[in-house]
mmCIF file of C-alpha atoms and ligand atoms in Angstrom:
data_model
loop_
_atom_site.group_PDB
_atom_site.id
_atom_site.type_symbol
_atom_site.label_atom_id
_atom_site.label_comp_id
_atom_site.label_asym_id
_atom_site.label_seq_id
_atom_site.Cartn_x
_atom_site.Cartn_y
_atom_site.Cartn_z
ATOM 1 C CA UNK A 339 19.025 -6.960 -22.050
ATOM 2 C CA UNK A 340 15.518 -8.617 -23.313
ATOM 3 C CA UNK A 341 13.189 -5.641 -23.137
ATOM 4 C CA UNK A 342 10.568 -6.907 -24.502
ATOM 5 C CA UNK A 343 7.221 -6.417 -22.393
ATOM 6 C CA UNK A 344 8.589 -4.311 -19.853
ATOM 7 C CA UNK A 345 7.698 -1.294 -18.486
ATOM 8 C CA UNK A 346 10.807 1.018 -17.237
ATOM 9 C CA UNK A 347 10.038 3.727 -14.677
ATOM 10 C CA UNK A 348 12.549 6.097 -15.951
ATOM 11 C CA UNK A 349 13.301 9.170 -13.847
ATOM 12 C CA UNK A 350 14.502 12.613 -15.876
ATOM 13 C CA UNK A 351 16.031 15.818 -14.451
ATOM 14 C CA UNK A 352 14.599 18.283 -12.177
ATOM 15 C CA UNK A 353 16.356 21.050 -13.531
ATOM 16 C CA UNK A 354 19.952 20.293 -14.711
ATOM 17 C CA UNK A 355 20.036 18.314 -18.127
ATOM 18 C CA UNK A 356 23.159 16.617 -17.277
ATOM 19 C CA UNK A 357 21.314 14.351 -14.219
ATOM 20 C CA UNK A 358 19.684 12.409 -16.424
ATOM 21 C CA UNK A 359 21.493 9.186 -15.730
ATOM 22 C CA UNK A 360 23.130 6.607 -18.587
ATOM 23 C CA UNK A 361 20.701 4.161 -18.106
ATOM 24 C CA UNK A 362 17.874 6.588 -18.604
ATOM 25 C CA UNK A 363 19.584 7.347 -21.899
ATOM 26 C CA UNK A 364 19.469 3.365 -22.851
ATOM 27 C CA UNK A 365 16.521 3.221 -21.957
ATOM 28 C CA UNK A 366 15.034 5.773 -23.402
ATOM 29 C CA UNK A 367 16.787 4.949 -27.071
ATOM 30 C CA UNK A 368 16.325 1.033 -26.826
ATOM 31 C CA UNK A 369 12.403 1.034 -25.708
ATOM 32 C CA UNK A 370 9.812 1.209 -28.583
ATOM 33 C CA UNK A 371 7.629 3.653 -26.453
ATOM 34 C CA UNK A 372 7.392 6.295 -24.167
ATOM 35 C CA UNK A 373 4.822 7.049 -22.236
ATOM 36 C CA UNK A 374 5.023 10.821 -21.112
ATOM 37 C CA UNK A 375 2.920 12.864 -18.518
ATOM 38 C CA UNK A 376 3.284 15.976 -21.462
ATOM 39 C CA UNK A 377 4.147 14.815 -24.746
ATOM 40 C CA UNK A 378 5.621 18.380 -25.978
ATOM 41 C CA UNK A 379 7.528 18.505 -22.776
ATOM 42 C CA UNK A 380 9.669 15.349 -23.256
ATOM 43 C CA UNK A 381 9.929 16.345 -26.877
ATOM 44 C CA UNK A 382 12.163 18.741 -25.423
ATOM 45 C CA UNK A 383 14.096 16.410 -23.063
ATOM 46 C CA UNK A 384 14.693 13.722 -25.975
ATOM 47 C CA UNK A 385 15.942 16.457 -28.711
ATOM 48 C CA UNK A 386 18.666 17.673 -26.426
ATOM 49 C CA UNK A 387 19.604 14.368 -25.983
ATOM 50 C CA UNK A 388 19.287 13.366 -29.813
ATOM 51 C CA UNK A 389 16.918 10.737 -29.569
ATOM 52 C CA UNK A 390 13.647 9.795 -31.805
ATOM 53 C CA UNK A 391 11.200 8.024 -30.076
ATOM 54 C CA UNK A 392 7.447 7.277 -30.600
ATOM 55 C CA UNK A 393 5.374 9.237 -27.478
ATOM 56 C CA UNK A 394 1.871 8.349 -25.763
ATOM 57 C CA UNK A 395 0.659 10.467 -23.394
ATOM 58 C CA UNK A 396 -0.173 9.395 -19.702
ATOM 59 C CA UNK A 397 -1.348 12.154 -17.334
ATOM 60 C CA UNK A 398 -3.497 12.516 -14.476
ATOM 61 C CA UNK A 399 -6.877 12.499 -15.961
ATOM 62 C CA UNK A 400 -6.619 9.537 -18.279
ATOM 63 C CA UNK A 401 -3.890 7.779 -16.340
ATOM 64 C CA UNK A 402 -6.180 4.438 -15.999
ATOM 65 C CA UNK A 403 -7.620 4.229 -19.704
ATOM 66 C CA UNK A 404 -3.946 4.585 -20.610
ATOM 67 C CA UNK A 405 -2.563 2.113 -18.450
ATOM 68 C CA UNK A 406 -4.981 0.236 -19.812
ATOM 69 C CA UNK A 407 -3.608 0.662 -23.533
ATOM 70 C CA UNK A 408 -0.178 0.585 -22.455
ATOM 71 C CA UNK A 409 -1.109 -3.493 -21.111
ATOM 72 C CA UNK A 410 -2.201 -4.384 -24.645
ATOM 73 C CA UNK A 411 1.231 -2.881 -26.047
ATOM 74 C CA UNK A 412 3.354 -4.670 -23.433
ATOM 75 C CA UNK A 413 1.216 -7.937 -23.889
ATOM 76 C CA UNK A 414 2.303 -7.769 -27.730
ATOM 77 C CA UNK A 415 5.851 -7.417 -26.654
ATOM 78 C CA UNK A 416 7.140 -3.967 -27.121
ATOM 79 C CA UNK A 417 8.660 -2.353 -24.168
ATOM 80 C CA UNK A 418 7.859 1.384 -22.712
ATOM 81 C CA UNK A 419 9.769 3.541 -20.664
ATOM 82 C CA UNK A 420 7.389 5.776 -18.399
ATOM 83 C CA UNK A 421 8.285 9.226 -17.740
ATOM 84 C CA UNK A 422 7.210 12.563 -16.063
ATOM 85 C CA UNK A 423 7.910 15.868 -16.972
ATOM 86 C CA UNK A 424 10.774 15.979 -14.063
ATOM 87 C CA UNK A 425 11.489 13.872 -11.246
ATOM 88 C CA UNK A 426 10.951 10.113 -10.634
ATOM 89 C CA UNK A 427 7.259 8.929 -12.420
ATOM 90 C CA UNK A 428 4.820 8.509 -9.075
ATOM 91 C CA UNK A 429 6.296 10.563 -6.633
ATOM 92 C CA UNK A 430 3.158 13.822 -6.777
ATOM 93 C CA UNK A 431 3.766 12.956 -10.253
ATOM 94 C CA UNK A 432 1.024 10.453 -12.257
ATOM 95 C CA UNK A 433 2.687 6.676 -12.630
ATOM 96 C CA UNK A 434 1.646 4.689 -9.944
ATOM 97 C CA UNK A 435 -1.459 3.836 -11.234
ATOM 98 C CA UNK A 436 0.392 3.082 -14.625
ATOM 99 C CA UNK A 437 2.351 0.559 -12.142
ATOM 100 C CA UNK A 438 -0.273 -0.789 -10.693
ATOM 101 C CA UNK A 439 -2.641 -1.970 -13.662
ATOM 102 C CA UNK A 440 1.137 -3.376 -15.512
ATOM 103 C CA UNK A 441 1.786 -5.526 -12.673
ATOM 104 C CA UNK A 442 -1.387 -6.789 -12.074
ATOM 105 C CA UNK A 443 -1.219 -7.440 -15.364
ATOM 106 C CA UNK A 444 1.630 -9.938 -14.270
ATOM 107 C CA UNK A 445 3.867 -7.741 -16.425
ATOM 108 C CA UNK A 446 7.497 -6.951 -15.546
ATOM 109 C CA UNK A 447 8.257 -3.567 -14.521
ATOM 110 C CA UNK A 448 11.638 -2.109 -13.985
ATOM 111 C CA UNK A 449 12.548 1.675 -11.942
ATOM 112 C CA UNK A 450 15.522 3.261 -13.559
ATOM 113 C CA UNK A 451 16.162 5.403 -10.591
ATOM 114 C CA UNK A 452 17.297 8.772 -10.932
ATOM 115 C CA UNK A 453 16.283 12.602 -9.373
ATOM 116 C CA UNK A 454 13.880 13.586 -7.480
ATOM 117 C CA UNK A 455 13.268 16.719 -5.280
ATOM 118 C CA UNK A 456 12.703 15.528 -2.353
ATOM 119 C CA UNK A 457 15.636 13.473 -2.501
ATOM 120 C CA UNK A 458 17.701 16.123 -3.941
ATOM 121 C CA UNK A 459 16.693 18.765 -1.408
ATOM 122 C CA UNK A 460 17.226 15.985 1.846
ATOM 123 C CA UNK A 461 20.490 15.150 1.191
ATOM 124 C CA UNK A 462 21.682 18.880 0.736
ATOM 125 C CA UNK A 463 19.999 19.701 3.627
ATOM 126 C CA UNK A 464 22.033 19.118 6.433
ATOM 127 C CA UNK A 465 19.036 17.974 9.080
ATOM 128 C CA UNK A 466 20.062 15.440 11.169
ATOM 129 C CA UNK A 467 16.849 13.300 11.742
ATOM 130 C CA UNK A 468 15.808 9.677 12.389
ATOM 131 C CA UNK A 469 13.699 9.707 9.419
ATOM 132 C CA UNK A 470 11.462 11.378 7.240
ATOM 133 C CA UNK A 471 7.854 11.970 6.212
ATOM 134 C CA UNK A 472 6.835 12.986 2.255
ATOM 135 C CA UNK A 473 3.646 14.746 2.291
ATOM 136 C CA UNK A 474 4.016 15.612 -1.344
ATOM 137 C CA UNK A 475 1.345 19.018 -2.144
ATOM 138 C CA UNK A 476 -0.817 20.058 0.561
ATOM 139 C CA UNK A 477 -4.516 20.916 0.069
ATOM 140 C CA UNK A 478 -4.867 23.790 -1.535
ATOM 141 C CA UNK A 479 -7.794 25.460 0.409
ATOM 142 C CA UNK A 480 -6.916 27.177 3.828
ATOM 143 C CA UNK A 481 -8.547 25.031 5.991
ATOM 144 C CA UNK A 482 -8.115 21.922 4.532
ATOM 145 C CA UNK A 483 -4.001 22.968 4.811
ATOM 146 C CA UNK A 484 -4.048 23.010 8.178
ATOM 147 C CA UNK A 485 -6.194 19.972 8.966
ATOM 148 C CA UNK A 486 -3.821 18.121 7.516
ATOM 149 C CA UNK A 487 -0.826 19.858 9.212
ATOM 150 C CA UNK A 488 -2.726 19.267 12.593
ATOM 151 C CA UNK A 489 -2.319 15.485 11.376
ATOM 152 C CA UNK A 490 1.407 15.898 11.000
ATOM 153 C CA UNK A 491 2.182 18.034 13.851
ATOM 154 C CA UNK A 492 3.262 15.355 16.407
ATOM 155 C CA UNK A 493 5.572 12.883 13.635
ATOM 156 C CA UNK A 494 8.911 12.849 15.540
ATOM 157 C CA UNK A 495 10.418 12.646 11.884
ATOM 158 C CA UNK A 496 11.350 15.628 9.453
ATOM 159 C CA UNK A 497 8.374 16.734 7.352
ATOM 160 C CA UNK A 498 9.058 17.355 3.324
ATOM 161 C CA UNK A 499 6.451 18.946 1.246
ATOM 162 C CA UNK A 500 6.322 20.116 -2.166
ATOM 163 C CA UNK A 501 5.183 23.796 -2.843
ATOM 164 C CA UNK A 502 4.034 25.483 -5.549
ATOM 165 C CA UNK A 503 5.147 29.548 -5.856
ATOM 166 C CA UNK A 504 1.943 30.680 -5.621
ATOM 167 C CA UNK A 505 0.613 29.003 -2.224
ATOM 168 C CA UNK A 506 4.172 29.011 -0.558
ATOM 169 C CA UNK A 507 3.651 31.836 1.527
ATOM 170 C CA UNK A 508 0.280 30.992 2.922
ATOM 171 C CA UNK A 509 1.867 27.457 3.612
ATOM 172 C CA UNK A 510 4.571 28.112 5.154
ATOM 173 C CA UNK A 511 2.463 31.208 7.453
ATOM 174 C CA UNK A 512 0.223 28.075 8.132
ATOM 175 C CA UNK A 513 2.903 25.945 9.238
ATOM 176 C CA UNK A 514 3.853 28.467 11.494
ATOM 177 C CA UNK A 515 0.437 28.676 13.384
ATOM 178 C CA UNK A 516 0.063 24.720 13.493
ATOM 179 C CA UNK A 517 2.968 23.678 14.176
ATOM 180 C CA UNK A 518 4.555 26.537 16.001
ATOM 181 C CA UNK A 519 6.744 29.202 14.770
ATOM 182 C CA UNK A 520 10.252 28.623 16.593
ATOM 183 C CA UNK A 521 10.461 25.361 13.996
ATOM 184 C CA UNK A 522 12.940 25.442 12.047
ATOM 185 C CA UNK A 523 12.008 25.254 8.355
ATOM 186 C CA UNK A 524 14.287 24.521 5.449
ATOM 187 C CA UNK A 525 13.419 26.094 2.063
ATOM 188 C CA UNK A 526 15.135 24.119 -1.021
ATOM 189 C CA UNK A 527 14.245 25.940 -3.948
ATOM 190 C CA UNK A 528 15.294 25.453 -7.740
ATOM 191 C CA UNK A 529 17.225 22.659 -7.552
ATOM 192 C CA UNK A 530 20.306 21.937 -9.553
ATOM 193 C CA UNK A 531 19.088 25.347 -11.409
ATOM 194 C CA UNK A 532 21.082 28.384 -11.784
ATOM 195 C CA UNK A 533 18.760 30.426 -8.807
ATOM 196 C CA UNK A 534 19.057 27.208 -6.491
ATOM 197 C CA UNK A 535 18.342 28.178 -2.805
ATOM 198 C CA UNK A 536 18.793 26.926 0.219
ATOM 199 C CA UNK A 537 17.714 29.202 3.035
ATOM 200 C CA UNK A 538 16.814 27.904 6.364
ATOM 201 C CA UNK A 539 15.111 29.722 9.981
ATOM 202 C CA UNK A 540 12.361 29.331 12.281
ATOM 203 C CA UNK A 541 8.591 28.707 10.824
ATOM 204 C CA UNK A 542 7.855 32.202 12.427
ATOM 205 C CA UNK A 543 10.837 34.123 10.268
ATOM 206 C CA UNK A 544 9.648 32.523 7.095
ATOM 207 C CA UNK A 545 7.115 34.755 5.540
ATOM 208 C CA UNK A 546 9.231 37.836 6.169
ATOM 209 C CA UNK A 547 12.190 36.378 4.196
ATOM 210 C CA UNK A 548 10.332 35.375 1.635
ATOM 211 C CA UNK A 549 8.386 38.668 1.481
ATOM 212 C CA UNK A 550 11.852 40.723 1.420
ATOM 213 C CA UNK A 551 12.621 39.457 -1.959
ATOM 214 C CA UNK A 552 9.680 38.516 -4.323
ATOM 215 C CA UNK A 553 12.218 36.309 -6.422
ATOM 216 C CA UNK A 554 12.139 34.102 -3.265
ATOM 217 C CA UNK A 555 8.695 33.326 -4.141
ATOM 218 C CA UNK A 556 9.318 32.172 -7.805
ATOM 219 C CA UNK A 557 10.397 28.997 -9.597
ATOM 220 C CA UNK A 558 9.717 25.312 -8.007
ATOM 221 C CA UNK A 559 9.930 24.869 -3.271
ATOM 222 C CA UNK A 560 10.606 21.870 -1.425
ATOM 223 C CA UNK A 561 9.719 22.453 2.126
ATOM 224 C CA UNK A 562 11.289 21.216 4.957
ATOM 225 C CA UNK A 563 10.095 21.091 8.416
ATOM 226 C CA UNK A 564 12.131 19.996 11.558
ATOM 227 C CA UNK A 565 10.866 17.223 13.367
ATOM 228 C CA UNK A 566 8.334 17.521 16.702
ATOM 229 C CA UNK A 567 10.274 18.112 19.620
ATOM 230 C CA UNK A 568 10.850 14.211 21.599
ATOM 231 C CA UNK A 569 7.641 14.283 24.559
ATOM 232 C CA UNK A 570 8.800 13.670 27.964
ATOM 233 C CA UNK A 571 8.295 10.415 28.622
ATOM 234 C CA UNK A 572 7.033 9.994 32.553
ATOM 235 C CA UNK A 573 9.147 6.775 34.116
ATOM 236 C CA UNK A 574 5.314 5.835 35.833
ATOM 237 C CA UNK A 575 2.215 6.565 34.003
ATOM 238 C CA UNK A 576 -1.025 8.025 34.940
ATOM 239 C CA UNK A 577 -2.917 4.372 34.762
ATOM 240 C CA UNK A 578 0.746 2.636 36.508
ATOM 241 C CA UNK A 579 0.214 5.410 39.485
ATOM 242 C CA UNK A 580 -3.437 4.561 40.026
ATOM 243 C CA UNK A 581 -2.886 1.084 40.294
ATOM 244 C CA UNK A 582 0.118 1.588 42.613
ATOM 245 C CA UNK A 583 -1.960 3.855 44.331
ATOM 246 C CA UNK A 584 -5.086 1.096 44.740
ATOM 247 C CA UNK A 585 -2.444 -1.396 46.080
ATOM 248 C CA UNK A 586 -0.518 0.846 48.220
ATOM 249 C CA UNK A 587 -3.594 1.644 50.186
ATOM 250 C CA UNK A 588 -3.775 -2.052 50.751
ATOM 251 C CA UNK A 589 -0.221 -3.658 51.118
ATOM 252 C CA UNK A 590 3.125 -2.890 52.173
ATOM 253 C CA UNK A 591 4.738 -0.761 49.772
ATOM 254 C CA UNK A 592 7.180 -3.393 48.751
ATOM 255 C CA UNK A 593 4.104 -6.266 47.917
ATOM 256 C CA UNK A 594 2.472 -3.426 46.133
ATOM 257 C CA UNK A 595 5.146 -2.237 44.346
ATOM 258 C CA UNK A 596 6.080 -5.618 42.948
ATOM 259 C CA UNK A 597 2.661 -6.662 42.219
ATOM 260 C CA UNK A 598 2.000 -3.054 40.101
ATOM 261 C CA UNK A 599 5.048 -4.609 38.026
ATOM 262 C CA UNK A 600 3.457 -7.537 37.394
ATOM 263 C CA UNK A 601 0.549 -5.964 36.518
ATOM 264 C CA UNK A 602 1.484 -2.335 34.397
ATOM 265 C CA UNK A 603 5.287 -3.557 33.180
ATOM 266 C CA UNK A 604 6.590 -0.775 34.493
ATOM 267 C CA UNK A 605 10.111 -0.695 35.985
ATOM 268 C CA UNK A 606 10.234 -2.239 39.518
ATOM 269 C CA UNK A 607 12.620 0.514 40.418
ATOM 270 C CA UNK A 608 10.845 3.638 39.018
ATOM 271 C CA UNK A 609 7.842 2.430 40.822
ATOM 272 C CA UNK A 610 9.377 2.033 44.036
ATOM 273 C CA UNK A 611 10.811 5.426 43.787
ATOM 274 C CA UNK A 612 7.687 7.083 43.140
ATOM 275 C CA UNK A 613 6.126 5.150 46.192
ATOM 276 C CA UNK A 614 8.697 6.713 48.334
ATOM 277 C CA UNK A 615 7.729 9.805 47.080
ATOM 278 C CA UNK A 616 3.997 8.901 47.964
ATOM 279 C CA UNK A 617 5.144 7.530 51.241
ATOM 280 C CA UNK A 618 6.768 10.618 51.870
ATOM 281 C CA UNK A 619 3.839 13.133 50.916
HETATM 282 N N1 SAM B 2084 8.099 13.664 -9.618
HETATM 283 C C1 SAM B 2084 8.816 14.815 -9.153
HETATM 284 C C2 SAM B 2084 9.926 14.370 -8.210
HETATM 285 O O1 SAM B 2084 10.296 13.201 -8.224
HETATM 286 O O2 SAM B 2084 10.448 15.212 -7.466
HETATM 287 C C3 SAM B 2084 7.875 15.832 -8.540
HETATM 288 C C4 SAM B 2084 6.831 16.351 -9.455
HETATM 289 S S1 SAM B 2084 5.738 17.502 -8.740
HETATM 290 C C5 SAM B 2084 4.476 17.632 -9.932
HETATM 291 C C6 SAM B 2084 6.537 19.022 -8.937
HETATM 292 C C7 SAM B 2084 6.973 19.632 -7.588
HETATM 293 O O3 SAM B 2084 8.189 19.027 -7.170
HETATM 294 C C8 SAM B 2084 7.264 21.110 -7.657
HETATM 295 O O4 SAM B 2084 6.093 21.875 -7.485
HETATM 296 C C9 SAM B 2084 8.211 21.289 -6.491
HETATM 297 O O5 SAM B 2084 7.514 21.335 -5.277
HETATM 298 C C10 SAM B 2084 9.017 19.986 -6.571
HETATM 299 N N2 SAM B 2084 10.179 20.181 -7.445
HETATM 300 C C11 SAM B 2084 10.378 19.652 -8.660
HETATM 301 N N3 SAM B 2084 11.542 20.071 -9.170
HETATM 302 C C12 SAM B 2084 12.092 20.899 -8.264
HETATM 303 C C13 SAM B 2084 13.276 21.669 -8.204
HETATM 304 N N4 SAM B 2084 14.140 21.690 -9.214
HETATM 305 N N5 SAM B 2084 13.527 22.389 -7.079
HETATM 306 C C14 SAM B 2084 12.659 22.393 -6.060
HETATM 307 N N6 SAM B 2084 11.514 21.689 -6.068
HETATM 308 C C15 SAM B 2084 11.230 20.962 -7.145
#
């Protein structure tokens, strides 16, 4: 492997030690650099796992100046392996603007995929959905919160947001009052930790479980919402029946009812149904 002026996205554990993945570990021993979101934190992460490595530290507020710095390095060949203090770099986690400056640099970068809570708490989850959207942290004032869930209410896919213990109830209490409180919610806390919960009910049940036992409300949440309910789609829409309307008031229902086809696209036989109906009224 020729390492040299590449940037490796290395995700680290969540939680459990032992997820770290074996080509994290080569990575992280074979690079000449890593750049860390808390330099002290992955201290901790490389002594378990024996390994002496010089650190630079890349977080949020100087995450473009470093990126910066981190160019020059990779443009004088060494390679650096990019890491958070848990999870996958870039996911509600600083890296992607790391990512971004490296490759427009025209430098290679490389993920080195591994956990990440969202992930983690999805597949565990048992919700049967078409898809999903991340949302990542909500805002953390009040009104802001539920803005945004206003935004979110009608997505036909699950919803996954990331929590921290001391907003979770007021999230989830304004999840219940946007969007509606027989939801079903899925609370994933502590991953692949000894406390790891999974505890799922209806938006509207959530603050009182998590009020019945304050250690409910500690450690590290992935919320899960249940998709918006499918809307009843109507066979003839509002603009299809005014045009069939316009034309039936002219023609014979069968010229009007093929010509609304031609014009709205709507199917010849749902139309012709719901001119009988007219007919009939
Ligand atoms: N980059 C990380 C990832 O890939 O999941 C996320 C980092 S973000 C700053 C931290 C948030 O992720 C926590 O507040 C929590 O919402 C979620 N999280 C991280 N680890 C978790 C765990 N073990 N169990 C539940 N949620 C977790």
């Amino acid at each position: 492997m020729n390492h040299s002026g590449t940037l490796y996205v290395v995700a680290t554990p969540i939680g459990n030690l032992q997820d770290i993945t074996l080509r994290a570990l080569e990575v992280l021993k074979a690079v000449d650099v890593i750049a860390a979101e808390d330099t002290r934190h992955t201290s901790g992460l490389l002594a378990h796992f024996a390994i002496q490595k010089k650190l630079v530290a890349v977080h949020d507020h100087n995450e473009r100046k470093a990126a910066e710095l981190l160019v020059q390095r990779l443009q004088a060949g060494e390679s650096i392996a990019l890491v958070t203090d848990a999870g996958t770099p870039g996911i509600s986690d600083p890296g992607a603007v790391v990512v971004q400056v490296v490759r427009e640099a025209g430098l290679k970068v490389v993920p080195i995929p591994g956990p990440s809570a969202v992930i983690a708490a999805l597949s565990a989850s048992g919700i049967i959905a078409a898809g999903f959207t991340f949302y990542g942290f909500l805002p953390a004032s009040g009104a802001q919160r539920r803005n945004s869930l206003q935004g979110l209410s009608g997505l036909q896919s699950t919803l996954v947001f990331y929590e921290a213990p001391h907003r979770v109830l007021d999230s989830v209490a304004d999840m219940a009052q946007v969007l509606g409180a027989e939801r079903r919610l899925t609370i994933a806390r502590e991953l692949t930790k000894t406390f790891e919960t999974f505890h799922s009910c209806e938006l509207g049940a959530a603050s009182a479980w998590l009020e019945s036992d304050s250690n409910q409300q500690r450690g590290e949440f992935v919320l899960l919402v249940e998709a918006a309910p499918p809307q009843d789609e109507k066979p003839v829409s509002d603009e299809a029946e005014r045009i069939l309307k316009l034309l039936l008031a002219e023609l014979p229902l069968k010229q009007a009812v093929k010509l609304a086809t031609d014009i709205t696209g709507t199917k010849k036989n749902a139309l012709y149904e719901f001119a009988l109906q007219l007919k009939q009224e």
